């Protein structure tokens, strides 16, 4: 009797597995995976090419002092290319090759994020060139392009690494859920509130300087307007709350025409990941840059006195802000997602 039951269960599971396999084959999920792979390879190759061509362009303005050295970008691009090639050619069942690919890929992504960290300053200075008050209207255009390419490469490499990580452990490549295991996403609302609080130190410091304050290096600020910082970090604070509040999922009653309707989740998901990718690299820039300068491996603008440490702590808070925003966005993404079209979970 037990044998018959086991055979029946086995046949049922085989039919279910066959149905899942046929659905996956019909939708051909490998097309997107191969596209991501080649896009990441191309982005890493272009990043390496940008490093090679960098000496042929004029040196950047003073604000780029302390940014990631070019050799870091070159090293990250090479490691990223190697990791991508290994993920295509090596067996994904063995533990050692999998760990080698994951360690190499994630290390390359972090270094590329560090290489792109100054893009926030580039963006704010470009806004000043267009007439929006804030930072001085002087931009390192070639460096801006190089950092934008590095950020693109880091993003694509991270996406491919996540897919490889899911496939290599037998999970669905689309949603990351493992068969026969129910995925649980905890609320973790504290991440959104932490991001909300961390959105204030930097603009408050800039407001203090713009009003004539001289503590912590304010005399070097030149009494510039803090309009850009207030606008950007005000949006960050609102986004942080939207990720954990009900009005981030359902439009409130006072919103005309949309009251009671679902908020399109992609608005906050895209906004959250962009904000995390813009703020976390600046924190890495402050931490890695100060470490490199302290070790004598690179020259930078950090002064290791009371004022310099205070400003470094404020900029270092961008890393915590980026991590909190990324975590809150991921939780929001998991809580608002629909049933996976590929695996049905």
Short mmCIF file of N, CA and C in Angstrom, two decimals, residues 67 106 162 309 344:
data_model
loop_
_atom_site.label_atom_id
_atom_site.label_comp_id
_atom_site.label_asym_id
_atom_site.label_seq_id
_atom_site.Cartn_x
_atom_site.Cartn_y
_atom_site.Cartn_z
N UNK A 67 38.81 60.83 -5.98
CA UNK A 67 37.98 59.80 -6.60
C UNK A 67 38.81 58.52 -6.79
N UNK A 106 31.02 39.73 -7.44
CA UNK A 106 30.58 40.73 -6.47
C UNK A 106 31.70 41.70 -6.12
N UNK A 162 23.29 37.90 -9.86
CA UNK A 162 22.08 37.44 -9.16
C UNK A 162 21.44 36.28 -9.91
N UNK A 309 37.10 65.06 9.81
CA UNK A 309 36.43 63.85 10.28
C UNK A 309 34.92 64.05 10.34
N UNK A 344 5.32 30.10 -11.25
CA UNK A 344 3.99 30.02 -10.65
C UNK A 344 3.96 30.23 -9.16
#
